[in-house]
């Protein structure tokens, strides 16, 4: 097994253990009282939060990477974004506003 594959396996393990399982458990508990909607954000952006920690190789979407699609200056404002990114960001914001208004 190479270092890249090992890093991917460890990343998936820690994500499942420390993020995904907690989100699932919380959603199940809340769903006993209110409607709950969960999702997994899988679209990589032009930048990644993981680079803040000194990693150059990004192997997927990191916790917090979705924020660059909603906020111009969330640490990502230092970089120029591609037109594709900008279009996707606008569409995503419109979807969230529509969901907030209509459910």
Tab-separated table of N, CA, C and O in Angstrom:
chain	number	residue	atom	x	y	z
A	1	UNK	N	0.862	-1.168	0.000
A	1	UNK	CA	0.000	0.000	0.000
A	1	UNK	C	0.912	1.237	0.000
A	1	UNK	O	1.871	1.303	0.753
A	2	UNK	N	0.574	2.217	-0.832
A	2	UNK	CA	1.401	3.425	-0.896
A	2	UNK	C	0.912	4.479	0.089
A	2	UNK	O	-0.163	4.368	0.673
A	3	UNK	N	1.728	5.524	0.280
A	3	UNK	CA	1.400	6.579	1.251
A	3	UNK	C	0.103	7.296	0.899
A	3	UNK	O	-0.662	7.667	1.788
A	4	UNK	N	-0.163	7.477	-0.390
A	4	UNK	CA	-1.382	8.170	-0.811
A	4	UNK	C	-2.628	7.367	-0.427
A	4	UNK	O	-3.608	7.919	0.063
A	5	UNK	N	-2.586	6.067	-0.649
A	5	UNK	CA	-3.718	5.203	-0.313
A	5	UNK	C	-3.908	5.146	1.208
A	5	UNK	O	-5.033	5.176	1.707
A	6	UNK	N	-2.804	5.084	1.942
A	6	UNK	CA	-2.879	5.072	3.404
A	6	UNK	C	-3.518	6.353	3.923
A	6	UNK	O	-4.378	6.316	4.808
A	7	UNK	N	-3.108	7.498	3.375
A	7	UNK	CA	-3.693	8.780	3.775
A	7	UNK	C	-5.191	8.815	3.486
A	7	UNK	O	-5.983	9.276	4.308
A	8	UNK	N	-5.590	8.287	2.345
A	8	UNK	CA	-7.011	8.259	1.990
A	8	UNK	C	-7.806	7.389	2.965
A	8	UNK	O	-8.879	7.773	3.435
A	9	UNK	N	-7.270	6.220	3.314
A	9	UNK	CA	-7.947	5.318	4.254
A	9	UNK	C	-8.066	5.966	5.627
A	9	UNK	O	-9.125	5.933	6.263
A	10	UNK	N	-6.988	6.568	6.107
A	10	UNK	CA	-7.027	7.233	7.410
A	10	UNK	C	-7.991	8.416	7.414
A	10	UNK	O	-8.712	8.635	8.388
A	11	UNK	N	-8.007	9.163	6.332
A	11	UNK	CA	-8.929	10.296	6.217
A	11	UNK	C	-10.371	9.826	6.298
A	11	UNK	O	-11.189	10.395	7.022
A	12	UNK	N	-10.693	8.772	5.569
A	12	UNK	CA	-12.055	8.228	5.601
A	12	UNK	C	-12.408	7.703	6.987
A	12	UNK	O	-13.519	7.905	7.474
A	13	UNK	N	-11.466	7.046	7.642
A	13	UNK	CA	-11.693	6.518	8.980
A	13	UNK	C	-12.009	7.646	9.962
A	13	UNK	O	-12.994	7.595	10.703
A	14	UNK	N	-11.169	8.670	10.000
A	14	UNK	CA	-11.386	9.784	10.934
A	14	UNK	C	-12.655	10.559	10.604
A	14	UNK	O	-13.372	10.992	11.513
A	15	UNK	N	-12.941	10.731	9.323
A	15	UNK	CA	-14.173	11.420	8.938
A	15	UNK	C	-15.390	10.650	9.426
A	15	UNK	O	-16.301	11.226	10.022
A	16	UNK	N	-15.403	9.346	9.178
A	16	UNK	CA	-16.544	8.528	9.603
A	16	UNK	C	-16.692	8.533	11.125
A	16	UNK	O	-17.789	8.660	11.655
A	17	UNK	N	-15.582	8.420	11.828
A	17	UNK	CA	-15.638	8.305	13.290
A	17	UNK	C	-15.938	9.627	13.991
A	17	UNK	O	-16.714	9.697	14.919
A	18	UNK	N	-15.312	10.695	13.539
A	18	UNK	CA	-15.387	11.954	14.285
A	18	UNK	C	-16.379	12.962	13.711
A	18	UNK	O	-16.700	13.940	14.380
A	19	UNK	N	-16.847	12.751	12.501
A	19	UNK	CA	-17.793	13.705	11.917
A	19	UNK	C	-19.095	13.010	11.538
A	19	UNK	O	-20.151	13.308	12.087
A	20	UNK	N	-19.027	12.075	10.621
A	20	UNK	CA	-20.241	11.470	10.064
A	20	UNK	C	-21.096	10.763	11.109
A	20	UNK	O	-22.324	10.915	11.115
A	21	UNK	N	-20.492	10.012	12.005
A	21	UNK	CA	-21.304	9.284	12.984
A	21	UNK	C	-22.000	10.241	13.948
A	21	UNK	O	-23.149	10.021	14.329
A	22	UNK	N	-21.332	11.319	14.331
A	22	UNK	CA	-21.956	12.318	15.205
A	22	UNK	C	-23.092	13.054	14.531
A	22	UNK	O	-24.135	13.317	15.155
A	23	UNK	N	-22.907	13.383	13.278
A	23	UNK	CA	-23.970	14.050	12.524
A	23	UNK	C	-25.183	13.127	12.402
A	23	UNK	O	-26.325	13.538	12.616
A	24	UNK	N	-24.929	11.861	12.093
A	24	UNK	CA	-26.020	10.886	11.965
A	24	UNK	C	-26.770	10.734	13.287
A	24	UNK	O	-27.997	10.776	13.323
A	25	UNK	N	-26.031	10.548	14.376
A	25	UNK	CA	-26.668	10.371	15.682
A	25	UNK	C	-27.486	11.603	16.075
A	25	UNK	O	-28.609	11.484	16.568
A	26	UNK	N	-26.929	12.780	15.852
A	26	UNK	CA	-27.648	14.022	16.172
A	26	UNK	C	-28.911	14.162	15.336
A	26	UNK	O	-29.968	14.547	15.845
A	27	UNK	N	-28.801	13.851	14.066
A	27	UNK	CA	-29.962	13.957	13.179
A	27	UNK	C	-31.071	12.994	13.605
A	27	UNK	O	-32.255	13.356	13.603
A	28	UNK	N	-30.697	11.782	13.982
A	28	UNK	CA	-31.705	10.809	14.430
A	28	UNK	C	-32.399	11.273	15.706
A	28	UNK	O	-33.623	11.124	15.844
A	29	UNK	N	-31.645	11.837	16.640
A	29	UNK	CA	-32.254	12.344	17.871
A	29	UNK	C	-33.185	13.535	17.598
A	29	UNK	O	-34.296	13.604	18.126
A	30	UNK	N	-32.734	14.462	16.776
A	30	UNK	CA	-33.571	15.626	16.457
A	30	UNK	C	-34.809	15.228	15.674
A	30	UNK	O	-35.871	15.826	15.845
A	31	UNK	N	-34.685	14.196	14.827
A	31	UNK	CA	-35.807	13.763	13.984
A	31	UNK	C	-36.961	13.200	14.812
A	31	UNK	O	-38.081	13.086	14.311
A	32	UNK	N	-36.701	12.890	16.057
A	32	UNK	CA	-37.787	12.451	16.934
A	32	UNK	C	-38.726	13.605	17.280
A	32	UNK	O	-39.843	13.382	17.743
A	33	UNK	N	-38.282	14.841	17.050
A	33	UNK	CA	-39.053	16.018	17.451
A	33	UNK	C	-39.373	16.985	16.311
A	33	UNK	O	-40.373	17.685	16.365
A	34	UNK	N	-38.518	17.043	15.314
A	34	UNK	CA	-38.683	18.001	14.212
A	34	UNK	C	-38.220	17.368	12.903
A	34	UNK	O	-37.465	16.390	12.920
A	35	UNK	N	-38.664	17.916	11.758
A	35	UNK	CA	-38.130	17.430	10.482
A	35	UNK	C	-36.629	17.763	10.380
A	35	UNK	O	-36.205	18.848	10.758
A	36	UNK	N	-35.853	16.827	9.895
A	36	UNK	CA	-34.409	17.005	9.771
A	36	UNK	C	-33.985	16.683	8.343
A	36	UNK	O	-34.436	15.699	7.761
A	37	UNK	N	-33.132	17.516	7.789
A	37	UNK	CA	-32.608	17.321	6.444
A	37	UNK	C	-31.087	17.281	6.537
A	37	UNK	O	-30.477	18.199	7.066
A	38	UNK	N	-30.486	16.221	6.071
A	38	UNK	CA	-29.030	16.119	6.087
A	38	UNK	C	-28.522	15.971	4.657
A	38	UNK	O	-29.264	15.621	3.743
A	39	UNK	N	-27.271	16.238	4.499
A	39	UNK	CA	-26.656	16.088	3.188
A	39	UNK	C	-25.155	15.979	3.331
A	39	UNK	O	-24.586	16.278	4.376
A	40	UNK	N	-24.539	15.533	2.282
A	40	UNK	CA	-23.083	15.441	2.244
A	40	UNK	C	-22.601	16.295	1.091
A	40	UNK	O	-22.992	16.092	-0.059
A	41	UNK	N	-21.772	17.265	1.419
A	41	UNK	CA	-21.253	18.186	0.407
A	41	UNK	C	-20.022	17.558	-0.229
A	41	UNK	O	-19.026	17.298	0.448
A	42	UNK	N	-20.080	17.299	-1.526
A	42	UNK	CA	-18.991	16.583	-2.194
A	42	UNK	C	-18.319	17.369	-3.307
A	42	UNK	O	-17.370	16.878	-3.907
A	43	UNK	N	-18.766	18.587	-3.571
A	43	UNK	CA	-18.196	19.344	-4.681
A	43	UNK	C	-16.981	20.139	-4.215
A	43	UNK	O	-17.079	21.040	-3.398
A	44	UNK	N	-15.791	19.791	-4.707
A	44	UNK	CA	-14.610	20.565	-4.312
A	44	UNK	C	-14.658	21.973	-4.891
A	44	UNK	O	-15.198	22.194	-5.966
A	45	UNK	N	-14.107	22.902	-4.147
A	45	UNK	CA	-14.021	24.276	-4.618
A	45	UNK	C	-12.666	24.546	-5.239
A	45	UNK	O	-11.860	23.643	-5.453
A	46	UNK	N	-12.396	25.797	-5.512
A	46	UNK	CA	-11.104	26.171	-6.075
A	46	UNK	C	-9.996	26.071	-5.033
A	46	UNK	O	-8.832	25.925	-5.362
A	47	UNK	N	-10.349	26.157	-3.767
A	47	UNK	CA	-9.388	26.049	-2.667
A	47	UNK	C	-9.944	25.071	-1.638
A	47	UNK	O	-11.075	24.629	-1.744
A	48	UNK	N	-9.140	24.743	-0.633
A	48	UNK	CA	-9.580	23.820	0.412
A	48	UNK	C	-9.049	24.265	1.767
A	48	UNK	O	-7.911	24.726	1.878
A	49	UNK	N	-9.868	24.093	2.785
A	49	UNK	CA	-9.480	24.406	4.154
A	49	UNK	C	-8.236	23.605	4.547
A	49	UNK	O	-7.389	24.081	5.305
A	50	UNK	N	-8.103	22.404	4.028
A	50	UNK	CA	-6.988	21.531	4.412
A	50	UNK	C	-5.640	22.181	4.118
A	50	UNK	O	-4.647	21.908	4.796
A	51	UNK	N	-5.584	23.083	3.139
A	51	UNK	CA	-4.324	23.752	2.808
A	51	UNK	C	-3.854	24.669	3.932
A	51	UNK	O	-2.665	24.930	4.056
A	52	UNK	N	-4.781	25.137	4.758
A	52	UNK	CA	-4.419	25.961	5.911
A	52	UNK	C	-3.506	25.183	6.856
A	52	UNK	O	-2.652	25.747	7.526
A	53	UNK	N	-3.661	23.864	6.892
A	53	UNK	CA	-2.881	23.011	7.786
A	53	UNK	C	-1.595	22.507	7.136
A	53	UNK	O	-0.926	21.625	7.673
A	54	UNK	N	-1.254	23.051	5.976
A	54	UNK	CA	0.015	22.720	5.345
A	54	UNK	C	-0.012	21.558	4.376
A	54	UNK	O	1.033	21.130	3.894
A	55	UNK	N	-1.180	21.040	4.070
A	55	UNK	CA	-1.273	19.942	3.112
A	55	UNK	C	-1.491	20.507	1.716
A	55	UNK	O	-2.404	21.291	1.496
A	56	UNK	N	-0.661	20.090	0.775
A	56	UNK	CA	-0.827	20.546	-0.602
A	56	UNK	C	-1.748	19.621	-1.388
A	56	UNK	O	-2.450	20.043	-2.285
A	57	UNK	N	-1.738	18.346	-1.027
A	57	UNK	CA	-2.547	17.357	-1.749
A	57	UNK	C	-3.924	17.269	-1.089
A	57	UNK	O	-4.040	16.915	0.074
A	58	UNK	N	-4.935	17.601	-1.856
A	58	UNK	CA	-6.308	17.533	-1.367
A	58	UNK	C	-6.946	16.278	-1.958
A	58	UNK	O	-6.950	16.092	-3.165
A	59	UNK	N	-7.472	15.393	-1.097
A	59	UNK	CA	-8.036	14.130	-1.590
A	59	UNK	C	-9.554	14.096	-1.520
A	59	UNK	O	-10.153	13.066	-1.689
A	60	UNK	N	-10.156	15.221	-1.263
A	60	UNK	CA	-11.608	15.291	-1.202
A	60	UNK	C	-12.033	16.604	-0.582
A	60	UNK	O	-11.233	17.512	-0.402
A	61	UNK	N	-13.294	16.697	-0.260
A	61	UNK	CA	-13.841	17.906	0.339
A	61	UNK	C	-13.642	17.826	1.854
A	61	UNK	O	-13.983	16.839	2.477
A	62	UNK	N	-13.082	18.875	2.418
A	62	UNK	CA	-12.808	18.920	3.851
A	62	UNK	C	-13.930	19.622	4.599
A	62	UNK	O	-14.691	20.394	4.013
A	63	UNK	N	-13.974	19.366	5.896
A	63	UNK	CA	-14.932	20.050	6.760
A	63	UNK	C	-14.691	21.555	6.655
A	63	UNK	O	-13.586	22.031	6.892
A	64	UNK	N	-15.700	22.284	6.264
A	64	UNK	CA	-15.584	23.735	6.118
A	64	UNK	C	-15.366	24.207	4.692
A	64	UNK	O	-15.465	25.401	4.415
A	65	UNK	N	-15.066	23.292	3.774
A	65	UNK	CA	-14.842	23.710	2.385
A	65	UNK	C	-16.078	24.333	1.752
A	65	UNK	O	-15.969	25.144	0.838
A	66	UNK	N	-17.251	23.963	2.231
A	66	UNK	CA	-18.482	24.512	1.666
A	66	UNK	C	-18.623	26.013	1.941
A	66	UNK	O	-19.317	26.717	1.195
A	67	UNK	N	-17.958	26.514	2.966
A	67	UNK	CA	-18.104	27.929	3.333
A	67	UNK	C	-17.639	28.877	2.243
A	67	UNK	O	-18.159	29.986	2.120
A	68	UNK	N	-16.685	28.443	1.426
A	68	UNK	CA	-16.209	29.309	0.353
A	68	UNK	C	-17.282	29.571	-0.704
A	68	UNK	O	-17.185	30.523	-1.456
A	69	UNK	N	-18.300	28.728	-0.735
A	69	UNK	CA	-19.389	28.928	-1.683
A	69	UNK	C	-20.433	29.921	-1.174
A	69	UNK	O	-21.272	30.381	-1.920
A	70	UNK	N	-20.386	30.219	0.124
A	70	UNK	CA	-21.382	31.099	0.729
A	70	UNK	C	-20.840	32.449	1.177
A	70	UNK	O	-21.582	33.418	1.225
A	71	UNK	N	-19.571	32.500	1.545
A	71	UNK	CA	-18.997	33.722	2.100
A	71	UNK	C	-17.751	34.115	1.314
A	71	UNK	O	-16.807	33.334	1.213
A	72	UNK	N	-17.736	35.344	0.807
A	72	UNK	CA	-16.606	35.811	0.006
A	72	UNK	C	-15.308	35.884	0.787
A	72	UNK	O	-14.240	35.629	0.253
A	73	UNK	N	-15.372	36.236	2.030
A	73	UNK	CA	-14.151	36.520	2.781
A	73	UNK	C	-13.880	35.523	3.893
A	73	UNK	O	-13.300	35.864	4.909
A	74	UNK	N	-14.259	34.282	3.729
A	74	UNK	CA	-13.999	33.290	4.761
A	74	UNK	C	-12.629	32.649	4.533
A	74	UNK	O	-12.491	31.460	4.334
A	75	UNK	N	-11.601	33.495	4.514
A	75	UNK	CA	-10.253	32.988	4.307
A	75	UNK	C	-9.945	32.650	2.871
A	75	UNK	O	-8.811	32.488	2.484
A	76	UNK	N	-10.994	32.530	2.073
A	76	UNK	CA	-10.791	32.183	0.676
A	76	UNK	C	-10.781	33.424	-0.210
A	76	UNK	O	-10.489	33.337	-1.385
A	77	UNK	N	-11.128	34.564	0.335
A	77	UNK	CA	-11.164	35.787	-0.442
A	77	UNK	C	-9.796	36.206	-0.947
A	77	UNK	O	-9.685	37.103	-1.769
A	78	UNK	N	-8.766	35.524	-0.466
A	78	UNK	CA	-7.411	35.836	-0.895
A	78	UNK	C	-7.107	35.284	-2.286
A	78	UNK	O	-6.124	35.646	-2.893
A	79	UNK	N	-7.953	34.391	-2.758
A	79	UNK	CA	-7.713	33.725	-4.022
A	79	UNK	C	-8.723	34.188	-5.063
A	79	UNK	O	-9.858	34.491	-4.736
A	80	UNK	N	-8.308	34.196	-6.310
A	80	UNK	CA	-9.276	34.497	-7.367
A	80	UNK	C	-10.012	33.208	-7.715
A	80	UNK	O	-9.414	32.138	-7.774
A	81	UNK	N	-11.302	33.307	-7.900
A	81	UNK	CA	-12.123	32.130	-8.172
A	81	UNK	C	-12.481	32.066	-9.649
A	81	UNK	O	-12.699	33.081	-10.293
A	82	UNK	N	-12.590	30.860	-10.155
A	82	UNK	CA	-12.908	30.652	-11.565
A	82	UNK	C	-14.360	31.039	-11.845
A	82	UNK	O	-15.200	31.035	-10.940
A	83	UNK	N	-14.675	31.347	-13.099
A	83	UNK	CA	-16.080	31.640	-13.451
A	83	UNK	C	-17.014	30.469	-13.135
A	83	UNK	O	-18.139	30.682	-12.701
A	84	UNK	N	-16.536	29.238	-13.314
A	84	UNK	CA	-17.351	28.059	-12.993
A	84	UNK	C	-17.681	28.048	-11.499
A	84	UNK	O	-18.807	27.772	-11.104
A	85	UNK	N	-16.686	28.358	-10.662
A	85	UNK	CA	-16.887	28.421	-9.222
A	85	UNK	C	-17.932	29.474	-8.878
A	85	UNK	O	-18.836	29.233	-8.089
A	86	UNK	N	-17.788	30.655	-9.452
A	86	UNK	CA	-18.698	31.757	-9.164
A	86	UNK	C	-20.129	31.397	-9.543
A	86	UNK	O	-21.069	31.644	-8.782
A	87	UNK	N	-20.313	30.785	-10.712
A	87	UNK	CA	-21.654	30.375	-11.153
A	87	UNK	C	-22.256	29.337	-10.208
A	87	UNK	O	-23.424	29.419	-9.837
A	88	UNK	N	-21.450	28.348	-9.821
A	88	UNK	CA	-21.932	27.314	-8.905
A	88	UNK	C	-22.290	27.926	-7.553
A	88	UNK	O	-23.316	27.584	-6.961
A	89	UNK	N	-21.452	28.822	-7.079
A	89	UNK	CA	-21.694	29.478	-5.801
A	89	UNK	C	-23.026	30.221	-5.805
A	89	UNK	O	-23.830	30.096	-4.872
A	90	UNK	N	-23.282	30.975	-6.859
A	90	UNK	CA	-24.552	31.718	-6.958
A	90	UNK	C	-25.740	30.766	-6.984
A	90	UNK	O	-26.753	31.007	-6.323
A	91	UNK	N	-25.630	29.665	-7.730
A	91	UNK	CA	-26.716	28.686	-7.790
A	91	UNK	C	-26.961	28.042	-6.437
A	91	UNK	O	-28.106	27.829	-6.029
A	92	UNK	N	-25.887	27.722	-5.726
A	92	UNK	CA	-26.013	27.093	-4.416
A	92	UNK	C	-26.685	28.028	-3.412
A	92	UNK	O	-27.564	27.611	-2.655
A	93	UNK	N	-26.301	29.290	-3.418
A	93	UNK	CA	-26.924	30.268	-2.523
A	93	UNK	C	-28.411	30.395	-2.845
A	93	UNK	O	-29.251	30.427	-1.947
A	94	UNK	N	-28.750	30.439	-4.128
A	94	UNK	CA	-30.162	30.526	-4.523
A	94	UNK	C	-30.946	29.310	-4.033
A	94	UNK	O	-32.088	29.450	-3.569
A	95	UNK	N	-30.353	28.122	-4.120
A	95	UNK	CA	-31.029	26.912	-3.631
A	95	UNK	C	-31.280	26.972	-2.134
A	95	UNK	O	-32.363	26.608	-1.664
A	96	UNK	N	-30.282	27.429	-1.375
A	96	UNK	CA	-30.445	27.534	0.077
A	96	UNK	C	-31.503	28.570	0.441
A	96	UNK	O	-32.294	28.358	1.365
A	97	UNK	N	-31.524	29.683	-0.263
A	97	UNK	CA	-32.554	30.718	0.015
A	97	UNK	C	-33.934	30.164	-0.297
A	97	UNK	O	-34.882	30.341	0.477
A	98	UNK	N	-34.055	29.464	-1.409
A	98	UNK	CA	-35.338	28.857	-1.775
A	98	UNK	C	-35.765	27.840	-0.707
A	98	UNK	O	-36.924	27.816	-0.296
A	99	UNK	N	-34.836	27.008	-0.256
A	99	UNK	CA	-35.155	26.021	0.783
A	99	UNK	C	-35.579	26.716	2.075
A	99	UNK	O	-36.540	26.314	2.725
A	100	UNK	N	-34.875	27.781	2.448
A	100	UNK	CA	-35.210	28.503	3.678
A	100	UNK	C	-36.604	29.126	3.591
A	100	UNK	O	-37.333	29.188	4.579
A	101	UNK	N	-36.992	29.576	2.407
A	101	UNK	CA	-38.291	30.212	2.230
A	101	UNK	C	-39.442	29.234	2.130
A	101	UNK	O	-40.549	29.507	2.593
A	102	UNK	N	-39.201	28.066	1.510
A	102	UNK	CA	-40.315	27.161	1.219
A	102	UNK	C	-40.211	25.800	1.889
A	102	UNK	O	-41.174	25.048	1.919
A	103	UNK	N	-39.044	25.451	2.407
A	103	UNK	CA	-38.876	24.149	3.063
A	103	UNK	C	-38.566	23.041	2.106
A	103	UNK	O	-38.436	23.136	0.960
